[in-house]
């Protein structure tokens, strides 16, 4: 991959890595006796490892000018590998922490890092940012070039984004193990990791805008609307939510500039829109490209695309306060959040309906092709979980569901059923294109993965629906005498069978992801073993998926 | 017409970027900005005190261990919650909380009114092995809190950062942060008097972890747990609690 870079790009990469290594050294020196020092060493080792790879190919011959006539896909390929790696890592910790709720002594080691509270964000960050984020970066760079019919503006900045983003994920995860966290849900990393992510994100945005400026297509394709909304709004959310004052520049700990009720509102404005713009908008971008491509059908309706896009961009930003019903947040904000959450059903179902209607005329392919079936099931789960989300945002429903496993079940209906399924579908479509193979190494393993994933999701979601609703009912049930009928621990004991079932569901899903990672690895291996290179040049996207054509 | 307009918009990358930023900014601005300007958002509580350095250190351990993943600190205005946990939480009670720890999931019970409910010894035993005192519990053991000494040399910087953000710590509190942390867990030492002087006579000053002579992380966390819900009495004073007139309480179910 280094061989694809020009000499000057390699030199610049080395300069950046040197600076990064020096920054790590400075953190290690200044943060002695603080956890920041440990993170300094992590940065140093990370920079050193990347520099090692770079140096191994540093003196390879330069690529010829003909590279400019092709799309630049090396970062996408690396991103796919990272995506599958993070999937297995994040889901493994998910299974582990879920098992801890059924068998609390299952830590094997009496160590702080292996306690539930520290591993739980390892799971959420691993799957959301590690798995989801890498999938978004990898696919967006691919889709952007095809739908713009333009090459990425340079070869170094996409690498900077991909590797820099993974450094952020590594800092986040290693931090939780050591005890570095802000305890802001889905925004746990501390201030220096947050600042680093902003740097990475600005470069990501610049790649996008520079490529769009050079596009050969008059229109910006709908997938790019979503990817752009994802990049832009996540930047705003991340910066606003993470504003904090460190206790010193050499310490890992910081205090948020917001407190109490304002902090809660900002946090859930962020939290819910991380769902909207990280876990929805970006993945809708994926769906709007890979599903029509794989089904070989144009998008059903251009107008529905417009309605759903602007509806999601506008409505979602109001919905976060539904996480705070009946709390100390002023009621007018709660009511606004509920109202907009219900209205959100319109754009959400427009997208889900648009996706399913796109498959009209291609249902025989859905039957035969597990890859396309992944995407179809994803659209169905997108519809189910957005309906459920609007329903749970209703105050009186929320009084039952909030604080219970129902929320956990809802999140996983979206995360497993929608986000992971559309990702796996897209990756199974993308991998053969990227490595110039006719199919995946084993289409039968894709089929196996599909059924493992679907079974796991259904077991998981049903277990959590049951446990959540039982929990909510037990907490509010009164005995004849007018006193509460159940103690808290009664409700916990009642959860035990569902927690076991949930772990089983998670195991199925993890097994599926592992099969997928193996299949991707074997496909890449087969491509490498094929000595004959220079197969047909990658053809720019056909007009079939352009909007409104 | 609308479609025509959109076809034009789609041709301009910069225009599209600006449109996304503009459309997405409205919701957050309408909902968040007024929370800083409308006075009724946070109640007045003149009697409210700040966390002592030891309690703040304990809170930071609560943050570090990710306790928010299973415990809320927000009692909702529902009858069953008030009867189970105590008076519903007021905004003012978390006004020194950075970050807030309202939580989103109750795998374990709410902790907003935990302070004073159990003895220090119960907390220590429970944290060392929860199943020793609650056999059905699924909470992790936190044995290392008892083993590890508490870091107190940087507490002044913690208080200073909080002061800069508007928490009413005095310069005297900041100067004495380390000594006050030691004093709060060592009632017989010379440092103890200063704690009561700066944070009030009602402040808990005792050996929290049952091990005099050592200041452990356990001391700090138990000191924090024992102050939960007790920084102010404002929640106990509200009329709603006394009359039982709660906002909405779909309490009974079939």
CSV table of N, CA and C in Angstrom, one decimal, chain A residues 33-34 101 104-105 110 112 115-118 179 181-183 185 188 209 213 215 218-220 225 228 245 247-248 253 255-265 267 269 302-303 306 309-310 313-314 317-318 321 324-328 330 332 336 398-399 402-405 408 475-476 478 484 486-489 492-493, chain B residues 3 6-7 9-11 13-14 16-17 19-20 23-24 26-28 30-32 34-36 41-42 56 60 63-66 68 70 72 74 76-80 83-85 89-91 94-95 97-100 102 104-109 131 134 136 138 140-141 144 147 151 157-158 161-162 164-165 250-251 253:
chain,number,residue,atom,x,y,z
A,33,UNK,N,3.3,10.0,36.2
A,33,UNK,CA,2.5,9.9,37.4
A,33,UNK,C,1.0,10.1,37.2
A,34,UNK,N,0.6,10.4,35.9
A,34,UNK,CA,-0.8,10.5,35.6
A,34,UNK,C,-1.1,9.5,34.5
A,101,UNK,N,-23.6,-9.8,33.4
A,101,UNK,CA,-24.9,-9.5,34.1
A,101,UNK,C,-25.6,-10.8,34.5
A,104,UNK,N,-21.9,-12.7,37.5
A,104,UNK,CA,-21.1,-11.6,37.8
A,104,UNK,C,-19.6,-11.9,38.1
A,105,UNK,N,-19.4,-13.2,38.4
A,105,UNK,CA,-18.0,-13.6,38.7
A,105,UNK,C,-17.2,-14.0,37.5
A,110,UNK,N,-9.2,-10.7,39.0
A,110,UNK,CA,-9.6,-9.7,39.9
A,110,UNK,C,-8.9,-8.4,39.6
A,112,UNK,N,-9.1,-4.3,37.9
A,112,UNK,CA,-10.1,-3.2,37.6
A,112,UNK,C,-10.5,-3.2,36.1
A,115,UNK,N,-13.7,-5.1,34.9
A,115,UNK,CA,-15.0,-5.0,35.6
A,115,UNK,C,-16.0,-4.4,34.6
A,116,UNK,N,-17.3,-4.6,34.8
A,116,UNK,CA,-18.3,-4.3,33.9
A,116,UNK,C,-18.2,-2.8,33.5
A,117,UNK,N,-18.1,-1.9,34.5
A,117,UNK,CA,-18.1,-0.5,34.3
A,117,UNK,C,-17.0,0.0,33.3
A,118,UNK,N,-15.9,-0.7,33.3
A,118,UNK,CA,-14.8,-0.3,32.4
A,118,UNK,C,-15.0,-0.9,31.0
A,179,UNK,N,-9.0,3.5,33.1
A,179,UNK,CA,-9.8,4.4,33.9
A,179,UNK,C,-9.9,5.8,33.5
A,181,UNK,N,-11.9,8.3,31.5
A,181,UNK,CA,-13.3,8.4,30.9
A,181,UNK,C,-13.9,9.7,31.5
A,182,UNK,N,-14.8,10.3,30.7
A,182,UNK,CA,-15.6,11.4,31.1
A,182,UNK,C,-16.9,11.0,31.7
A,183,UNK,N,-17.2,9.7,31.5
A,183,UNK,CA,-18.6,9.1,31.9
A,183,UNK,C,-19.7,9.9,31.2
A,185,UNK,N,-22.0,9.4,28.2
A,185,UNK,CA,-22.3,8.2,27.4
A,185,UNK,C,-22.1,8.4,25.9
A,188,UNK,N,-17.2,9.2,25.9
A,188,UNK,CA,-16.3,9.0,27.1
A,188,UNK,C,-14.9,9.5,26.9
A,209,UNK,N,-15.3,17.6,0.5
A,209,UNK,CA,-15.7,18.8,-0.2
A,209,UNK,C,-14.7,19.0,-1.4
A,213,UNK,N,-16.0,19.1,-5.3
A,213,UNK,CA,-15.7,20.2,-6.2
A,213,UNK,C,-15.2,19.7,-7.5
A,215,UNK,N,-16.0,17.0,-9.1
A,215,UNK,CA,-16.8,15.9,-9.6
A,215,UNK,C,-17.2,16.1,-11.1
A,218,UNK,N,-23.0,16.4,-12.7
A,218,UNK,CA,-23.6,17.7,-12.3
A,218,UNK,C,-24.2,17.7,-10.9
A,219,UNK,N,-24.9,16.6,-10.6
A,219,UNK,CA,-25.6,16.5,-9.3
A,219,UNK,C,-24.8,15.8,-8.3
A,220,UNK,N,-25.0,16.1,-7.0
A,220,UNK,CA,-24.4,15.4,-5.9
A,220,UNK,C,-25.4,14.3,-5.6
A,225,UNK,N,-25.3,13.1,0.2
A,225,UNK,CA,-26.0,14.0,1.1
A,225,UNK,C,-25.8,13.5,2.5
A,228,UNK,N,-22.4,13.5,3.9
A,228,UNK,CA,-22.0,14.9,4.3
A,228,UNK,C,-22.7,15.3,5.6
A,245,UNK,N,-12.9,21.7,30.6
A,245,UNK,CA,-11.7,22.4,31.1
A,245,UNK,C,-10.8,21.3,31.8
A,247,UNK,N,-7.9,19.8,34.2
A,247,UNK,CA,-7.3,20.3,35.4
A,247,UNK,C,-5.9,20.8,35.2
A,248,UNK,N,-5.2,20.2,34.2
A,248,UNK,CA,-3.9,20.8,33.8
A,248,UNK,C,-3.6,20.2,32.4
A,253,UNK,N,-7.6,14.3,33.3
A,253,UNK,CA,-9.0,14.6,33.8
A,253,UNK,C,-9.4,16.0,33.4
A,255,UNK,N,-13.1,18.7,33.4
A,255,UNK,CA,-14.5,19.0,33.9
A,255,UNK,C,-15.3,19.7,32.8
A,256,UNK,N,-16.4,19.1,32.4
A,256,UNK,CA,-17.3,19.7,31.4
A,256,UNK,C,-17.7,21.1,31.7
A,257,UNK,N,-17.8,22.0,30.7
A,257,UNK,CA,-18.2,23.4,31.0
A,257,UNK,C,-19.7,23.4,31.4
A,258,UNK,N,-20.5,22.4,31.1
A,258,UNK,CA,-21.9,22.4,31.5
A,258,UNK,C,-22.0,21.6,32.8
A,259,UNK,N,-23.0,21.9,33.5
A,259,UNK,CA,-23.3,21.1,34.7
A,259,UNK,C,-24.8,20.7,34.8
A,260,UNK,N,-25.1,19.7,35.6
A,260,UNK,CA,-26.5,19.4,35.9
A,260,UNK,C,-27.4,19.3,34.7
A,261,UNK,N,-28.5,20.1,34.8
A,261,UNK,CA,-29.6,19.9,33.8
A,261,UNK,C,-29.1,20.4,32.4
A,262,UNK,N,-28.3,21.4,32.3
A,262,UNK,CA,-27.8,21.8,31.0
A,262,UNK,C,-26.9,20.7,30.4
A,263,UNK,N,-26.1,20.1,31.3
A,263,UNK,CA,-25.2,19.1,30.8
A,263,UNK,C,-26.0,17.9,30.3
A,264,UNK,N,-27.1,17.6,31.1
A,264,UNK,CA,-27.9,16.5,30.7
A,264,UNK,C,-28.6,16.7,29.3
A,265,UNK,N,-29.0,17.9,29.1
A,265,UNK,CA,-29.7,18.3,27.8
A,265,UNK,C,-28.6,18.2,26.7
A,267,UNK,N,-25.8,16.6,26.6
A,267,UNK,CA,-25.4,15.2,26.5
A,267,UNK,C,-26.4,14.4,25.7
A,269,UNK,N,-28.8,15.6,23.7
A,269,UNK,CA,-28.9,16.2,22.3
A,269,UNK,C,-27.8,15.5,21.5
A,302,UNK,N,-37.0,9.6,-6.1
A,302,UNK,CA,-36.1,10.7,-5.8
A,302,UNK,C,-36.8,11.7,-4.8
A,303,UNK,N,-38.1,11.9,-5.0
A,303,UNK,CA,-38.8,12.8,-4.0
A,303,UNK,C,-38.8,12.3,-2.6
A,306,UNK,N,-35.6,13.1,-1.0
A,306,UNK,CA,-35.5,14.4,-0.5
A,306,UNK,C,-36.2,14.6,0.8
A,309,UNK,N,-34.4,12.9,3.6
A,309,UNK,CA,-33.1,13.5,4.0
A,309,UNK,C,-33.3,14.7,4.9
A,310,UNK,N,-34.1,15.7,4.3
A,310,UNK,CA,-34.3,16.9,5.1
A,310,UNK,C,-35.1,16.7,6.4
A,313,UNK,N,-32.6,15.4,8.9
A,313,UNK,CA,-31.6,16.5,9.2
A,313,UNK,C,-32.3,17.5,10.2
A,314,UNK,N,-33.6,17.8,9.9
A,314,UNK,CA,-34.2,18.8,10.7
A,314,UNK,C,-34.8,18.3,12.0
A,317,UNK,N,-32.7,16.7,15.4
A,317,UNK,CA,-32.0,17.5,16.3
A,317,UNK,C,-32.8,18.0,17.4
A,318,UNK,N,-34.1,17.8,17.3
A,318,UNK,CA,-35.0,18.2,18.4
A,318,UNK,C,-35.3,17.1,19.4
A,321,UNK,N,-34.3,15.3,23.8
A,321,UNK,CA,-34.8,15.5,25.2
A,321,UNK,C,-35.8,14.4,25.5
A,324,UNK,N,-35.1,12.3,28.6
A,324,UNK,CA,-35.2,13.0,29.9
A,324,UNK,C,-36.6,13.2,30.4
A,325,UNK,N,-37.5,12.4,29.9
A,325,UNK,CA,-38.9,12.6,30.4
A,325,UNK,C,-39.0,12.4,31.9
A,326,UNK,N,-39.9,13.2,32.5
A,326,UNK,CA,-40.1,13.1,34.0
A,326,UNK,C,-38.9,13.4,34.8
A,327,UNK,N,-37.8,14.0,34.2
A,327,UNK,CA,-36.7,14.3,35.0
A,327,UNK,C,-36.8,15.8,35.4
A,328,UNK,N,-35.7,16.3,35.9
A,328,UNK,CA,-35.6,17.7,36.3
A,328,UNK,C,-35.5,18.7,35.1
A,330,UNK,N,-36.8,21.0,32.3
A,330,UNK,CA,-38.2,21.6,32.1
A,330,UNK,C,-39.1,20.9,31.2
A,332,UNK,N,-41.3,21.8,29.1
A,332,UNK,CA,-41.5,22.3,27.7
A,332,UNK,C,-40.5,21.6,26.8
A,336,UNK,N,-41.3,19.1,23.5
A,336,UNK,CA,-40.8,19.4,22.2
A,336,UNK,C,-40.1,18.1,21.7
A,398,UNK,N,-42.7,6.1,27.8
A,398,UNK,CA,-41.3,6.2,28.3
A,398,UNK,C,-41.3,6.0,29.8
A,399,UNK,N,-42.4,6.4,30.5
A,399,UNK,CA,-42.4,6.2,32.0
A,399,UNK,C,-42.2,4.7,32.3
A,402,UNK,N,-38.2,3.7,30.2
A,402,UNK,CA,-37.0,4.3,30.5
A,402,UNK,C,-36.3,3.6,31.7
A,403,UNK,N,-35.0,3.6,31.7
A,403,UNK,CA,-34.1,2.9,32.7
A,403,UNK,C,-34.2,1.4,32.6
A,404,UNK,N,-35.0,0.8,31.7
A,404,UNK,CA,-35.1,-0.6,31.7
A,404,UNK,C,-34.3,-1.2,30.4
A,405,UNK,N,-34.3,-2.5,30.4
A,405,UNK,CA,-33.7,-3.2,29.3
A,405,UNK,C,-34.4,-3.0,27.9
A,408,UNK,N,-32.3,-1.0,26.0
A,408,UNK,CA,-31.2,-1.7,25.5
A,408,UNK,C,-31.6,-2.6,24.3
A,475,UNK,N,-41.5,-2.6,38.7
A,475,UNK,CA,-41.1,-1.4,39.5
A,475,UNK,C,-42.3,-0.6,39.9
A,476,UNK,N,-43.4,-0.7,39.1
A,476,UNK,CA,-44.5,0.2,39.4
A,476,UNK,C,-45.8,-0.6,39.9
A,478,UNK,N,-48.2,-2.2,42.5
A,478,UNK,CA,-48.6,-2.0,43.9
A,478,UNK,C,-49.3,-3.2,44.4
A,484,UNK,N,-45.6,-0.8,47.4
A,484,UNK,CA,-44.9,-1.4,46.2
A,484,UNK,C,-44.8,-2.9,46.4
A,486,UNK,N,-42.9,-5.1,44.7
A,486,UNK,CA,-41.6,-5.8,44.6
A,486,UNK,C,-40.5,-4.9,45.0
A,487,UNK,N,-39.5,-5.6,45.6
A,487,UNK,CA,-38.2,-4.8,45.9
A,487,UNK,C,-37.4,-4.8,44.6
A,488,UNK,N,-36.4,-3.9,44.6
A,488,UNK,CA,-35.6,-3.8,43.4
A,488,UNK,C,-35.0,-5.1,43.1
A,489,UNK,N,-34.5,-5.8,44.1
A,489,UNK,CA,-33.7,-7.0,43.9
A,489,UNK,C,-34.6,-8.1,43.3
A,492,UNK,N,-34.5,-7.7,39.7
A,492,UNK,CA,-33.2,-8.1,39.1
A,492,UNK,C,-33.2,-9.7,39.0
A,493,UNK,N,-33.7,-10.4,40.0
A,493,UNK,CA,-33.7,-11.8,39.9
A,493,UNK,C,-34.6,-12.3,38.7
B,3,UNK,N,-39.0,20.6,-6.3
B,3,UNK,CA,-38.0,19.7,-6.9
B,3,UNK,C,-37.0,20.5,-7.7
B,6,UNK,N,-34.5,22.0,-5.4
B,6,UNK,CA,-33.6,21.0,-4.9
B,6,UNK,C,-32.6,20.6,-5.9
B,7,UNK,N,-33.0,20.5,-7.2
B,7,UNK,CA,-32.0,20.1,-8.2
B,7,UNK,C,-30.9,21.2,-8.4
B,9,UNK,N,-29.9,23.1,-5.7
B,9,UNK,CA,-29.2,22.9,-4.5
B,9,UNK,C,-28.1,21.8,-4.6
B,10,UNK,N,-28.6,20.7,-5.2
B,10,UNK,CA,-27.7,19.5,-5.3
B,10,UNK,C,-26.5,19.7,-6.2
B,11,UNK,N,-26.5,20.8,-6.9
B,11,UNK,CA,-25.4,21.1,-7.8
B,11,UNK,C,-24.3,21.9,-7.2
B,13,UNK,N,-21.9,22.1,-3.9
B,13,UNK,CA,-21.4,21.4,-2.7
B,13,UNK,C,-21.4,22.4,-1.5
B,14,UNK,N,-20.9,23.6,-1.7
B,14,UNK,CA,-20.9,24.6,-0.6
B,14,UNK,C,-22.3,24.9,-0.1
B,16,UNK,N,-24.9,23.1,-0.3
B,16,UNK,CA,-25.5,21.9,0.4
B,16,UNK,C,-24.9,21.9,1.8
B,17,UNK,N,-23.7,22.1,1.9
B,17,UNK,CA,-23.1,22.1,3.3
B,17,UNK,C,-23.7,23.1,4.2
B,19,UNK,N,-26.6,24.4,3.8
B,19,UNK,CA,-28.0,24.1,4.1
B,19,UNK,C,-28.1,23.0,5.2
B,20,UNK,N,-27.2,22.1,5.2
B,20,UNK,CA,-27.2,21.0,6.2
B,20,UNK,C,-27.0,21.7,7.6
B,23,UNK,N,-30.0,23.9,8.7
B,23,UNK,CA,-31.2,23.1,9.0
B,23,UNK,C,-31.0,22.3,10.3
B,24,UNK,N,-29.8,21.8,10.5
B,24,UNK,CA,-29.6,21.0,11.7
B,24,UNK,C,-29.4,21.8,13.0
B,26,UNK,N,-31.1,24.4,14.1
B,26,UNK,CA,-32.2,25.1,14.7
B,26,UNK,C,-32.7,24.3,16.0
B,27,UNK,N,-32.9,23.0,15.9
B,27,UNK,CA,-33.4,22.3,17.0
B,27,UNK,C,-32.6,22.5,18.3
B,28,UNK,N,-31.3,22.3,18.2
B,28,UNK,CA,-30.5,22.4,19.3
B,28,UNK,C,-30.5,23.8,19.9
B,30,UNK,N,-32.9,26.0,19.8
B,30,UNK,CA,-34.2,26.3,20.4
B,30,UNK,C,-34.3,25.6,21.8
B,31,UNK,N,-33.7,24.4,21.9
B,31,UNK,CA,-33.9,23.6,23.1
B,31,UNK,C,-32.8,23.9,24.1
B,32,UNK,N,-31.6,24.2,23.7
B,32,UNK,CA,-30.5,24.3,24.7
B,32,UNK,C,-30.3,25.7,25.2
B,34,UNK,N,-32.1,28.4,25.7
B,34,UNK,CA,-33.0,28.9,26.8
B,34,UNK,C,-32.7,28.3,28.2
B,35,UNK,N,-32.1,27.1,28.2
B,35,UNK,CA,-31.8,26.5,29.5
B,35,UNK,C,-30.8,27.3,30.3
B,36,UNK,N,-30.0,28.1,29.6
B,36,UNK,CA,-29.1,28.9,30.3
B,36,UNK,C,-29.6,30.3,30.7
B,41,UNK,N,-35.4,27.4,35.2
B,41,UNK,CA,-34.8,26.1,34.9
B,41,UNK,C,-34.2,25.4,36.1
B,42,UNK,N,-33.5,26.1,36.9
B,42,UNK,CA,-32.8,25.6,38.1
B,42,UNK,C,-33.3,26.3,39.3
B,56,UNK,N,-15.3,14.8,46.2
B,56,UNK,CA,-15.1,15.0,44.7
B,56,UNK,C,-14.2,13.9,44.2
B,60,UNK,N,-15.0,11.2,41.3
B,60,UNK,CA,-14.2,10.9,40.2
B,60,UNK,C,-13.9,9.4,40.1
B,63,UNK,N,-17.0,8.1,38.5
B,63,UNK,CA,-16.9,8.4,37.0
B,63,UNK,C,-15.9,7.4,36.4
B,64,UNK,N,-14.8,7.2,37.0
B,64,UNK,CA,-13.7,6.3,36.4
B,64,UNK,C,-14.2,4.9,36.2
B,65,UNK,N,-15.0,4.4,37.2
B,65,UNK,CA,-15.4,3.0,37.1
B,65,UNK,C,-16.7,2.8,36.3
B,66,UNK,N,-17.2,3.9,35.8
B,66,UNK,CA,-18.4,3.7,34.9
B,66,UNK,C,-19.6,3.3,35.6
B,68,UNK,N,-22.2,4.9,36.2
B,68,UNK,CA,-23.4,5.5,35.5
B,68,UNK,C,-24.0,4.4,34.6
B,70,UNK,N,-25.0,1.5,35.1
B,70,UNK,CA,-26.0,0.7,35.8
B,70,UNK,C,-26.8,1.4,36.8
B,72,UNK,N,-28.7,5.1,38.0
B,72,UNK,CA,-29.1,6.4,37.7
B,72,UNK,C,-29.0,7.2,39.0
B,74,UNK,N,-31.3,10.0,39.3
B,74,UNK,CA,-32.3,10.9,38.8
B,74,UNK,C,-33.7,10.2,39.1
B,76,UNK,N,-37.4,10.2,39.0
B,76,UNK,CA,-38.4,10.9,38.2
B,76,UNK,C,-39.7,11.2,39.0
B,77,UNK,N,-40.5,12.1,38.4
B,77,UNK,CA,-41.7,12.6,39.1
B,77,UNK,C,-42.8,11.6,39.0
B,78,UNK,N,-42.6,10.3,39.4
B,78,UNK,CA,-43.6,9.3,39.3
B,78,UNK,C,-43.8,8.7,40.7
B,79,UNK,N,-45.0,8.4,41.0
B,79,UNK,CA,-45.3,8.0,42.4
B,79,UNK,C,-44.5,6.8,42.8
B,80,UNK,N,-44.4,5.8,42.0
B,80,UNK,CA,-43.6,4.6,42.4
B,80,UNK,C,-42.1,4.9,42.7
B,83,UNK,N,-41.9,6.8,46.0
B,83,UNK,CA,-42.0,5.9,47.1
B,83,UNK,C,-40.9,4.9,47.3
B,84,UNK,N,-40.3,4.6,46.2
B,84,UNK,CA,-39.1,3.6,46.3
B,84,UNK,C,-37.9,4.3,46.7
B,85,UNK,N,-37.6,5.5,46.1
B,85,UNK,CA,-36.3,6.1,46.3
B,85,UNK,C,-36.3,7.3,47.2
B,89,UNK,N,-35.9,14.2,42.1
B,89,UNK,CA,-34.7,15.0,42.0
B,89,UNK,C,-35.0,16.4,41.4
B,90,UNK,N,-34.4,17.4,42.0
B,90,UNK,CA,-34.5,18.7,41.4
B,90,UNK,C,-33.3,19.1,40.6
B,91,UNK,N,-33.4,20.0,39.7
B,91,UNK,CA,-32.3,20.4,38.8
B,91,UNK,C,-31.2,20.9,39.7
B,94,UNK,N,-28.1,18.8,41.1
B,94,UNK,CA,-26.9,18.4,40.3
B,94,UNK,C,-26.2,19.6,39.7
B,95,UNK,N,-26.5,20.8,40.2
B,95,UNK,CA,-25.9,22.0,39.6
B,95,UNK,C,-24.4,22.1,39.7
B,97,UNK,N,-22.6,19.3,39.5
B,97,UNK,CA,-22.2,18.0,38.9
B,97,UNK,C,-21.6,18.1,37.5
B,98,UNK,N,-20.3,17.9,37.3
B,98,UNK,CA,-19.7,18.0,36.0
B,98,UNK,C,-18.9,16.7,35.8
B,99,UNK,N,-19.3,15.8,35.0
B,99,UNK,CA,-20.6,15.8,34.3
B,99,UNK,C,-21.7,15.4,35.2
B,100,UNK,N,-22.9,15.6,34.7
B,100,UNK,CA,-24.1,15.1,35.5
B,100,UNK,C,-24.0,13.6,35.4
B,102,UNK,N,-26.9,11.5,35.7
B,102,UNK,CA,-28.3,11.1,35.8
B,102,UNK,C,-28.5,9.7,35.3
B,104,UNK,N,-28.8,6.4,32.4
B,104,UNK,CA,-29.9,6.1,31.5
B,104,UNK,C,-30.4,4.6,31.7
B,105,UNK,N,-29.9,3.9,32.6
B,105,UNK,CA,-30.2,2.5,32.8
B,105,UNK,C,-30.1,2.2,34.2
B,106,UNK,N,-31.1,1.4,34.7
B,106,UNK,CA,-31.0,0.9,36.1
B,106,UNK,C,-30.9,-0.6,36.1
B,107,UNK,N,-29.6,-1.1,35.9
B,107,UNK,CA,-29.4,-2.5,36.2
B,107,UNK,C,-29.4,-2.7,37.7
B,108,UNK,N,-28.9,-1.6,38.4
B,108,UNK,CA,-29.0,-1.5,39.8
B,108,UNK,C,-29.9,-0.4,40.2
B,109,UNK,N,-30.2,-0.2,41.4
B,109,UNK,CA,-31.2,0.9,41.8
B,109,UNK,C,-30.7,2.3,41.6
B,131,UNK,N,-22.0,-9.6,46.8
B,131,UNK,CA,-22.8,-10.8,47.1
B,131,UNK,C,-22.6,-11.2,48.6
B,134,UNK,N,-25.7,-8.8,49.5
B,134,UNK,CA,-26.9,-9.0,48.7
B,134,UNK,C,-26.6,-10.2,47.8
B,136,UNK,N,-28.1,-11.9,45.7
B,136,UNK,CA,-28.6,-12.0,44.3
B,136,UNK,C,-27.9,-10.9,43.4
B,138,UNK,N,-25.7,-8.6,41.0
B,138,UNK,CA,-24.8,-8.9,39.9
B,138,UNK,C,-23.7,-7.8,39.7
B,140,UNK,N,-20.2,-5.8,40.0
B,140,UNK,CA,-18.8,-6.3,40.1
B,140,UNK,C,-18.3,-6.1,41.5
B,141,UNK,N,-17.2,-6.8,41.9
B,141,UNK,CA,-16.5,-6.5,43.1
B,141,UNK,C,-15.5,-5.3,42.8
B,144,UNK,N,-10.1,-3.5,44.6
B,144,UNK,CA,-8.9,-2.6,44.5
B,144,UNK,C,-9.1,-1.3,45.1
B,147,UNK,N,-7.5,-1.6,48.3
B,147,UNK,CA,-6.1,-1.8,48.2
B,147,UNK,C,-5.3,-0.5,47.9
B,151,UNK,N,-5.1,9.2,45.5
B,151,UNK,CA,-4.3,10.3,45.0
B,151,UNK,C,-4.9,11.6,45.5
B,157,UNK,N,-5.9,21.3,42.1
B,157,UNK,CA,-6.1,21.6,40.7
B,157,UNK,C,-7.5,21.2,40.3
B,158,UNK,N,-8.0,20.1,40.9
B,158,UNK,CA,-9.4,19.8,40.5
B,158,UNK,C,-10.4,20.9,41.0
B,161,UNK,N,-10.1,24.0,38.8
B,161,UNK,CA,-10.8,23.9,37.5
B,161,UNK,C,-12.3,24.1,37.8
B,162,UNK,N,-12.8,23.5,38.8
B,162,UNK,CA,-14.3,23.7,39.1
B,162,UNK,C,-14.6,25.1,39.4
B,164,UNK,N,-13.0,27.8,38.3
B,164,UNK,CA,-13.0,28.5,37.0
B,164,UNK,C,-14.3,28.4,36.3
B,165,UNK,N,-14.9,27.2,36.4
B,165,UNK,CA,-16.2,27.0,35.7
B,165,UNK,C,-17.4,27.5,36.5
B,250,UNK,N,-48.6,7.5,36.3
B,250,UNK,CA,-49.4,6.3,35.9
B,250,UNK,C,-48.9,5.1,36.7
B,251,UNK,N,-49.2,5.1,38.0
B,251,UNK,CA,-48.6,4.2,38.9
B,251,UNK,C,-49.2,2.8,38.8
B,253,UNK,N,-50.9,-0.5,37.7
B,253,UNK,CA,-51.1,-1.2,36.4
B,253,UNK,C,-52.0,-2.4,36.7
